[in-house]
Tab-separated table of C-alpha atoms in Angstrom:
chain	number	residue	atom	x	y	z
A	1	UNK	CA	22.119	-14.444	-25.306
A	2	UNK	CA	18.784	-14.008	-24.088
A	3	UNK	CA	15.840	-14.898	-25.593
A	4	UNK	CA	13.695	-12.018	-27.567
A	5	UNK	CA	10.079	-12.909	-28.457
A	6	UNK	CA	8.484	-10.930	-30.986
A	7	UNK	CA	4.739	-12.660	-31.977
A	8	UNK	CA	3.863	-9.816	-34.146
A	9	UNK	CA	6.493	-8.227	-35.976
A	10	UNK	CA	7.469	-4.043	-34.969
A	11	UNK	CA	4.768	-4.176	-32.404
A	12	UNK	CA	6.486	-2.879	-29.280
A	13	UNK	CA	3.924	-3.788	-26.668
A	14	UNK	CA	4.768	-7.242	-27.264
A	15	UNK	CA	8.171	-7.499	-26.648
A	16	UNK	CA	9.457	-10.223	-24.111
A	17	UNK	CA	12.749	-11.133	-22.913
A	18	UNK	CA	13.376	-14.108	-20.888
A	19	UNK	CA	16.360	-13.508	-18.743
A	20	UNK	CA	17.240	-16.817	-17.561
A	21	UNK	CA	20.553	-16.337	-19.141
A	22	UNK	CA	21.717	-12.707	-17.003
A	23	UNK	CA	20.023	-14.003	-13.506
A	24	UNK	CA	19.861	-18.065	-14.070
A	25	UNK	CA	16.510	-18.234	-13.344
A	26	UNK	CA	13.750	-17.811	-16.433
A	27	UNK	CA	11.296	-14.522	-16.250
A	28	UNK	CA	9.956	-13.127	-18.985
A	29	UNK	CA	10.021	-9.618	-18.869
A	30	UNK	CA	7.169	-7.343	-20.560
A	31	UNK	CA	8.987	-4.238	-21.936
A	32	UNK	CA	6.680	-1.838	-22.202
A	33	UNK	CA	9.220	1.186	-22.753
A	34	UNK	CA	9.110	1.082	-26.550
A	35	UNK	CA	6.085	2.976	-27.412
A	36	UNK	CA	6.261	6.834	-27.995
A	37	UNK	CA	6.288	8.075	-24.871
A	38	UNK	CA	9.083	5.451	-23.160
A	39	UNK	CA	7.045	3.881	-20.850
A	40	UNK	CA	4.159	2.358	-19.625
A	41	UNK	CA	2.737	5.505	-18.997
A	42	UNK	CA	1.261	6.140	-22.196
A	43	UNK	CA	-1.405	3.353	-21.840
A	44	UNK	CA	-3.149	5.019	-18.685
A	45	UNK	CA	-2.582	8.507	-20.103
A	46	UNK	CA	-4.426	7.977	-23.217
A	47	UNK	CA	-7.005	6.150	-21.234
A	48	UNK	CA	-7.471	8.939	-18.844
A	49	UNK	CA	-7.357	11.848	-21.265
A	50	UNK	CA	-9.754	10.220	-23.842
A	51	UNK	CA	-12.233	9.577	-20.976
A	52	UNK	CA	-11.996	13.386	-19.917
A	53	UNK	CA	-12.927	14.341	-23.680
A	54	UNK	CA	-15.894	11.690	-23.757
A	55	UNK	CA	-17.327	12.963	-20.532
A	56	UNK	CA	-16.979	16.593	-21.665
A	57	UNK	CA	-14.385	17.466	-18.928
A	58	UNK	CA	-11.525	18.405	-21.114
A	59	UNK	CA	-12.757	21.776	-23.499
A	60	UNK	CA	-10.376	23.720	-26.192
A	61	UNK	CA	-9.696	25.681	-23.324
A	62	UNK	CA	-8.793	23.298	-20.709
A	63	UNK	CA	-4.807	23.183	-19.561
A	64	UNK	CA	-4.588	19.428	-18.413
A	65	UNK	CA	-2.171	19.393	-15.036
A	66	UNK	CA	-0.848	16.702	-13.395
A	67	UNK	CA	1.613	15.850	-10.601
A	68	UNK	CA	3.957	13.188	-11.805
A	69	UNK	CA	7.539	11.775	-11.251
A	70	UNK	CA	7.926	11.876	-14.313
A	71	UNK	CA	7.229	9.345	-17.003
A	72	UNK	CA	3.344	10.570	-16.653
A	73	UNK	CA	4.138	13.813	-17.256
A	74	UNK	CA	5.740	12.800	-20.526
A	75	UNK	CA	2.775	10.992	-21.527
A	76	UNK	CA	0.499	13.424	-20.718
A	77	UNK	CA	2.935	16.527	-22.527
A	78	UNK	CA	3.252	13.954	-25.644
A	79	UNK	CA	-0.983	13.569	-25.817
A	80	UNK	CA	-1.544	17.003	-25.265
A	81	UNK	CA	0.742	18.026	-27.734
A	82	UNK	CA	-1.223	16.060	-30.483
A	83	UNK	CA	-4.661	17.157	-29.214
A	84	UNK	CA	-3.447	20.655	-29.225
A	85	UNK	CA	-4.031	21.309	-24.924
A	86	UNK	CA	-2.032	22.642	-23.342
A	87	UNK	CA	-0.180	20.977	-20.192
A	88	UNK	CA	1.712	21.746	-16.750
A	89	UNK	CA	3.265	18.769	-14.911
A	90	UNK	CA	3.837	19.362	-11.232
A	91	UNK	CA	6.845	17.373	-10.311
A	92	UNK	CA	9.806	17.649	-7.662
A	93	UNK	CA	13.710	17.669	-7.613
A	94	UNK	CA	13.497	13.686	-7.883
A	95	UNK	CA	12.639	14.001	-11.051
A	96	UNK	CA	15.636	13.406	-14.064
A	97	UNK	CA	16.660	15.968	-15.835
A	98	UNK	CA	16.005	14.138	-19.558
A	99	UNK	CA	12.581	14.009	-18.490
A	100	UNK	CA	12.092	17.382	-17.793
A	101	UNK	CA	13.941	18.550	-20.804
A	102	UNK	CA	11.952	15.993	-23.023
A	103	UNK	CA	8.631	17.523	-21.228
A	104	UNK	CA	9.974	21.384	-21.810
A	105	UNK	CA	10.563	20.161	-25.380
A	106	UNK	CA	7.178	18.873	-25.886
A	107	UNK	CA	5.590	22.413	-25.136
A	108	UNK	CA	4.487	21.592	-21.474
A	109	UNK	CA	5.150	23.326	-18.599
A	110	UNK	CA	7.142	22.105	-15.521
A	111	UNK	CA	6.439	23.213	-11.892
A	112	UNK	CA	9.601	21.830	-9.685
A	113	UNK	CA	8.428	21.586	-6.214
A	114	UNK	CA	11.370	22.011	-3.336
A	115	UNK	CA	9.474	21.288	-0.393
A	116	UNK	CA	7.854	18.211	1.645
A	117	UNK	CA	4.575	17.869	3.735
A	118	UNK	CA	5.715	16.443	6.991
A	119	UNK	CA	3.534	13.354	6.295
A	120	UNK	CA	3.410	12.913	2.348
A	121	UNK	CA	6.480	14.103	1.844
A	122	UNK	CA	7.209	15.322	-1.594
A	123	UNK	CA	3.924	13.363	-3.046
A	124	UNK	CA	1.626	15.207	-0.955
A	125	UNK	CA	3.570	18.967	-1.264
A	126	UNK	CA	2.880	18.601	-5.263
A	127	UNK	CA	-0.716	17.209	-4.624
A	128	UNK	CA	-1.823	20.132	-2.633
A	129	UNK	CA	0.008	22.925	-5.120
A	130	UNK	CA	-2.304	20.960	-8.004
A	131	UNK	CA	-5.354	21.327	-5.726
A	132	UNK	CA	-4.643	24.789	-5.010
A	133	UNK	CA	-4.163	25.390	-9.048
A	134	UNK	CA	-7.587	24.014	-9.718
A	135	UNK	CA	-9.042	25.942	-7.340
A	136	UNK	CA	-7.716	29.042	-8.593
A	137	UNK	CA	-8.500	28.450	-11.885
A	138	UNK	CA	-11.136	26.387	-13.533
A	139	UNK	CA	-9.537	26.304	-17.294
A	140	UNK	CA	-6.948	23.573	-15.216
A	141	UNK	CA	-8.550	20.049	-15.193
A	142	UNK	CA	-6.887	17.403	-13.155
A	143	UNK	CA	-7.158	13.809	-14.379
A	144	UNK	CA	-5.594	12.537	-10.748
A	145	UNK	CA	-3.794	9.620	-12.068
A	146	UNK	CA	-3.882	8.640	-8.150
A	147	UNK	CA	-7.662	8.560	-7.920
A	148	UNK	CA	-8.797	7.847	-11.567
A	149	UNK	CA	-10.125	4.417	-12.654
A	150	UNK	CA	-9.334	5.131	-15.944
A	151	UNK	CA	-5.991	4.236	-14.401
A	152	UNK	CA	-6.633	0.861	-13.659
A	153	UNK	CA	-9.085	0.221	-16.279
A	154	UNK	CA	-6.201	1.078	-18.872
A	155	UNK	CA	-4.123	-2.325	-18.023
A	156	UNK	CA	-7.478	-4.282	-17.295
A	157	UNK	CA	-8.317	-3.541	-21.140
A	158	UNK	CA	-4.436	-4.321	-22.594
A	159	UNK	CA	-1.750	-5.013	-20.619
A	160	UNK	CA	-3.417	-8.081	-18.697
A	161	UNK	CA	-4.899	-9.379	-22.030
A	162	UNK	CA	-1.750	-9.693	-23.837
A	163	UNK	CA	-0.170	-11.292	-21.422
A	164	UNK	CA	-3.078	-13.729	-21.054
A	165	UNK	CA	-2.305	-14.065	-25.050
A	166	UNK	CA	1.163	-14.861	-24.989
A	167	UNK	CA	1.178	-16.766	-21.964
A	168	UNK	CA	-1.389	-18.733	-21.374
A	169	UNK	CA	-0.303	-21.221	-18.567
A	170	UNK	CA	1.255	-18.071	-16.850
A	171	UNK	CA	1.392	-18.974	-12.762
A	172	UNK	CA	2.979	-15.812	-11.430
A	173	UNK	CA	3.364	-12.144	-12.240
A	174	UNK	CA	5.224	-9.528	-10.939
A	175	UNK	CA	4.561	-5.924	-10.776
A	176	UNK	CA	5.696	-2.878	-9.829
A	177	UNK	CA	3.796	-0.816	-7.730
A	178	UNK	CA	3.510	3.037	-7.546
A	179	UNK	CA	-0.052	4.989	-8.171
A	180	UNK	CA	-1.114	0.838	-8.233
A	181	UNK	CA	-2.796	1.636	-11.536
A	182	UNK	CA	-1.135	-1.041	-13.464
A	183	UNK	CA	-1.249	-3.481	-10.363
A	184	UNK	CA	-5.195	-3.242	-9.678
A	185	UNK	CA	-5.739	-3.305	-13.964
A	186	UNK	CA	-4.018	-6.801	-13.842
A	187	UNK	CA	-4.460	-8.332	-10.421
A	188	UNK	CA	-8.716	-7.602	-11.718
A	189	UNK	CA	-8.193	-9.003	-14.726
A	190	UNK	CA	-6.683	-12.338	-13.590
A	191	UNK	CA	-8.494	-12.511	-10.658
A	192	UNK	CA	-11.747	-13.299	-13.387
A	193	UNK	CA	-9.380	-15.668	-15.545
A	194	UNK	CA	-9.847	-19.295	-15.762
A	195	UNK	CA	-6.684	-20.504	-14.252
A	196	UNK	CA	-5.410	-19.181	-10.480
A	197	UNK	CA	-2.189	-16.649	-11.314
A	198	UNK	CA	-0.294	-15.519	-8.116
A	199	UNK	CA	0.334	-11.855	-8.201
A	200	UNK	CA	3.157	-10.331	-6.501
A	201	UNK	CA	3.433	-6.485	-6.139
A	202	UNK	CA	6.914	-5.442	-5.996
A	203	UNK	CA	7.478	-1.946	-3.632
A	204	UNK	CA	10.651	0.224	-2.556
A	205	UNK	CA	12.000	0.342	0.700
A	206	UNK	CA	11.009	3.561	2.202
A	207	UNK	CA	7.199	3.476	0.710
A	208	UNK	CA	4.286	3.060	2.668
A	209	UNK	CA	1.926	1.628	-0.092
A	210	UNK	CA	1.948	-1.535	1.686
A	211	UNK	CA	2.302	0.103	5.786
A	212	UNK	CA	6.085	0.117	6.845
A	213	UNK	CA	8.107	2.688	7.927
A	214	UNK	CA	8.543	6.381	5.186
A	215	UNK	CA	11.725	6.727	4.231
A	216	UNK	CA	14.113	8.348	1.876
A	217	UNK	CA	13.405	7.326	-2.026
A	218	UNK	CA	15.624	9.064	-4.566
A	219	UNK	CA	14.715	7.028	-7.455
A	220	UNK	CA	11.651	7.733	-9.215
A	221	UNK	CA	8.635	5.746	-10.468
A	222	UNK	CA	7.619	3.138	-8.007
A	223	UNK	CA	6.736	3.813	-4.331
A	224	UNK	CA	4.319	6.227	-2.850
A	225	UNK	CA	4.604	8.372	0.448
A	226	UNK	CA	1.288	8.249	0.840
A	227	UNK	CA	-1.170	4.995	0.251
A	228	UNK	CA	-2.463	4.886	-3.122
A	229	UNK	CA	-6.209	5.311	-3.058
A	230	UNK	CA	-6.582	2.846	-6.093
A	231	UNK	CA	-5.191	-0.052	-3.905
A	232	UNK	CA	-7.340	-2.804	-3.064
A	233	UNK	CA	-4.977	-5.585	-0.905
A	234	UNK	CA	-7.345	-8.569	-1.353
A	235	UNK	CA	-6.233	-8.810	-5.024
A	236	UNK	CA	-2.645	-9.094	-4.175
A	237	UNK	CA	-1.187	-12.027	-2.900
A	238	UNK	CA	2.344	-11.119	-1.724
A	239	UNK	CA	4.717	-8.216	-1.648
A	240	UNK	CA	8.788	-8.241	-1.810
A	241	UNK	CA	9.850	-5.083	-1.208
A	242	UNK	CA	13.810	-3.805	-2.812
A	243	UNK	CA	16.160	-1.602	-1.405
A	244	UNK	CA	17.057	0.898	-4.054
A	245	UNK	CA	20.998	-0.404	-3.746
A	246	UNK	CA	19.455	-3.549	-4.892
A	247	UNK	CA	17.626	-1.745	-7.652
A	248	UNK	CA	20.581	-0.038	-8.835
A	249	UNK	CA	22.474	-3.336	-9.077
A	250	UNK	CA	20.170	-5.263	-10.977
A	251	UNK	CA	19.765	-2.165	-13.715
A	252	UNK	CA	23.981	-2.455	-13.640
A	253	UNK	CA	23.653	-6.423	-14.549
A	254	UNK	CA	21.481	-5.788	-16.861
A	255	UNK	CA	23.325	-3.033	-18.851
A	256	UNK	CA	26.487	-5.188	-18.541
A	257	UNK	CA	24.634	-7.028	-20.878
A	258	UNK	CA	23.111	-5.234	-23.061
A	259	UNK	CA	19.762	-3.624	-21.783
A	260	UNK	CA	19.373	-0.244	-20.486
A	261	UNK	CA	16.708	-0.496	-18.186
A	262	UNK	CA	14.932	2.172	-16.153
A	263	UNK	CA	14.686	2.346	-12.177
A	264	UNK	CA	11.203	1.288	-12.187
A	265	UNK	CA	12.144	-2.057	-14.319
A	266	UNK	CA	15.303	-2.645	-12.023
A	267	UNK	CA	13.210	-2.710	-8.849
A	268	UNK	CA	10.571	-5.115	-10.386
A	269	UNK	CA	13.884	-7.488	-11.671
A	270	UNK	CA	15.167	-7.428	-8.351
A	271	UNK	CA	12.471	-8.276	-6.334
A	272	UNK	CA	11.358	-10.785	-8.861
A	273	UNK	CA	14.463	-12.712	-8.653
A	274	UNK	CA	14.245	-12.701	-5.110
A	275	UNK	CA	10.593	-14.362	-4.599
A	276	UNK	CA	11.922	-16.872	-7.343
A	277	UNK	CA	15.057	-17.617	-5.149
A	278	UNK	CA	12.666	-19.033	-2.387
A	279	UNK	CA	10.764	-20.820	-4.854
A	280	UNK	CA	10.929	-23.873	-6.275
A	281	UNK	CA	10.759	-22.052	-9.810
A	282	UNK	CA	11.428	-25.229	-12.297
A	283	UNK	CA	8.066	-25.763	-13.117
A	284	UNK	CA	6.849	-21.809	-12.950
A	285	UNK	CA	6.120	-19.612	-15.994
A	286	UNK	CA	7.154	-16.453	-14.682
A	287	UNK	CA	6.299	-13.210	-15.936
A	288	UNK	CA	7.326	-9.249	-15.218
A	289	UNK	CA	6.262	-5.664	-16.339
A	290	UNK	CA	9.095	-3.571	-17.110
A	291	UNK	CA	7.962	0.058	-16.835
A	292	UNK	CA	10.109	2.208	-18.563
A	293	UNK	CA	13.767	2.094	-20.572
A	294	UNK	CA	17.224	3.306	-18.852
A	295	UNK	CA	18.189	6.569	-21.041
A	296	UNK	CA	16.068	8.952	-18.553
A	297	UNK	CA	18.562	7.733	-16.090
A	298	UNK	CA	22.035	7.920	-17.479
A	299	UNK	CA	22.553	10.954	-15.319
A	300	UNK	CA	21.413	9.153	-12.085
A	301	UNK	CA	21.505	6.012	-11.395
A	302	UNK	CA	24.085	5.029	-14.383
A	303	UNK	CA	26.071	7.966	-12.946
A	304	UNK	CA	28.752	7.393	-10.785
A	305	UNK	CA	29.217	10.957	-9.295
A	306	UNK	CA	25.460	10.870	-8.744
A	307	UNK	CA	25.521	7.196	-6.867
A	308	UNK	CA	28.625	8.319	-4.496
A	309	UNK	CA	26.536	11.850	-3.302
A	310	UNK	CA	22.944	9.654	-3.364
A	311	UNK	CA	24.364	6.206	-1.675
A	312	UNK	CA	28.497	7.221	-0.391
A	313	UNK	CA	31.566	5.728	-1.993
A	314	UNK	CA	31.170	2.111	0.345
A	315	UNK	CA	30.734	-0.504	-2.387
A	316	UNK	CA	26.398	-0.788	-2.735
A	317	UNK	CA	25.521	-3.754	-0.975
A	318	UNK	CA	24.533	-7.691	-2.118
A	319	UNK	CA	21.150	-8.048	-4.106
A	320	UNK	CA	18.807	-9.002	-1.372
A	321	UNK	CA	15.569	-7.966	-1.531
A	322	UNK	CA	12.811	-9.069	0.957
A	323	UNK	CA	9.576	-10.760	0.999
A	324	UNK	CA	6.512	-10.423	2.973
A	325	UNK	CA	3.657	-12.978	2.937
A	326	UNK	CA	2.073	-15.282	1.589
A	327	UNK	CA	-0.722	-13.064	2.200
A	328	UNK	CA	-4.067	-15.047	4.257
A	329	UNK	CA	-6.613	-16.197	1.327
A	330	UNK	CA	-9.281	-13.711	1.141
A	331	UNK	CA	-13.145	-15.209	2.093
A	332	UNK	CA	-14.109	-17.144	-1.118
A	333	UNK	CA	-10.758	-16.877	-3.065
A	334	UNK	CA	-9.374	-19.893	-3.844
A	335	UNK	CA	-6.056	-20.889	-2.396
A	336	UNK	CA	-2.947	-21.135	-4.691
């Protein structure tokens, strides 16, 4: 079985599992879909909201909007809940049905959008109706999860630090990339750490965070149709980017054996495994951020009628996965 490392008894942001035993090669994955809100989420939402309330942004009155695929919006609906705002997440028809019902259950409102910009695509059709809003109405106050800091600043403070914490002699780490929030917060952090870590952002076919070609993405979380604003390339040092058949495949191996993971956390396995397949990995302490848990997906990508109208009934192809880089060393980095 695989190893589970708990350091501090029932605290969920410091659960690891090393999956050397499921893939054959050892990563320790960082599940960060165990706190209230299922997902990583919760760490820039709080960030983001609380600095709104310090700055005098968010009022009584306010009703906090956001456009999210979903596991923001849940965040965000759980928060404002507590806090007693009220909230409207702009989403579109990517997004899974349990997360909209969990976000309707919550009290918060859900605006589905149907259409696409020509260039944005669904991203920048939801962006504009949230602009609009605002405009319209000055009670709604947009944190802009793609433009905010706080974003960043919310994995700069915590995630990076505990993984610092419970691996010290850590040499590479993987993550997903999607606003880039989570990305910049830890790329910073280790960038100003004592030892050289290699990070490797981890992208879907079919997003243009990174340049390429748009093209079609049915799975939500990671990817962007439009480059994420927070993205700064110099603190990145490679990118593997995953077809979402390969996403899907590695979220089936790992149910097979025992954990549900989300689409976000397939993605990040997937392309993981394949930058540590053209590695010499023996000597490499390996880690990776899983974003989010599997149960917002049993009725897509752990669905089988959903997979054959998504993807046709030919058999999803071989893992593969491919890389790009190593990146040119930035003016006064140092190589690694």
């Amino acid at each position: 079985m695989p190893v589970i490392s708990v350091p501090h008894a029932f605290n969920e942001d410091e659960l690891y599992v090393d999956l050397r035993s499921i893939f054959g090669r050892s990563l320790f994955l960082k599940c960060e879909g165990f706190n209230f809100a299922g997902s990583i989420k919760m760490k820039a939402a709080i960030e983001m909201v609380e600095s709104a309330e310090r700055d005098g942004v968010l009022t009584p009155d306010s009703i906090l909007v956001e456009s999210s695929s979903g596991n923001l919006g849940v965040a965000l609906g759980m928060i404002a809940a507590s806090k007693g705002y009220q909230f409207l997440c702009v989403t579109d028809a990517r997004c899974n049905l349990s997360t909209r019902l969990m976000m309707e259950a919550l009290g918060s409102q859900v605006h589905i959008i149907a259409g696409q910009e020509a260039n944005g695509g669904f991203l920048q059709a939801r962006i504009d109706y949230v602009r609009a809003l605002c405009a319209s109405d000055d009670r709604y106050v947009w944190l802009s999860q793609y433009t905010n800091p706080n974003n960043w600043k919310a994995h700069y403070r915590t995630t990076a630090p505990k993984i610092a914490r419970r691996f010290p002699r850590v040499d590479v780490l993987f993550v997903g990339a999607g606003t880039t929030g989570t990305l910049m917060g830890c790329a910073r952090y280790f960038r100003e750490w004592h030892r050289p870590v290699r990070i490797v952002a981890v992208d879907s076919v079919g997003s243009v965070i990174f340049g390429g070609t748009p093209g079609r993405r049915m799975i939500p979380g990671l990817g962007m149709s439009i480059r994420p604003p927070l993205l700064d390339e110099s603190y990145v040092d490679e990118v593997v980017r995953v077809k979402e058949a390969d996403t899907i495949r590695a979220c089936h191996r790992l149910a097979r054996r025992g954990f549900l993971f989300g689409g976000s956390t397939g993605t990040v396995v997937s392309g993981a495994m394949s930058w540590l397949a053209q590695h010499d990995d023996r000597q490499l302490t390996a880690v990776a951020i899983a974003p989010d848990l599997g149960e917002r997906y049993l009725d897509t990508i752990y669905q089988t009628n959903w997979l054959e109208d998504i993807y046709g009934d030919d058999e999803l192809p071989r893992a593969s996965g491919t890389v790009t880089g190593p990146r040119a060393t930035p003016a006064g980095r140092r190589p690694r």
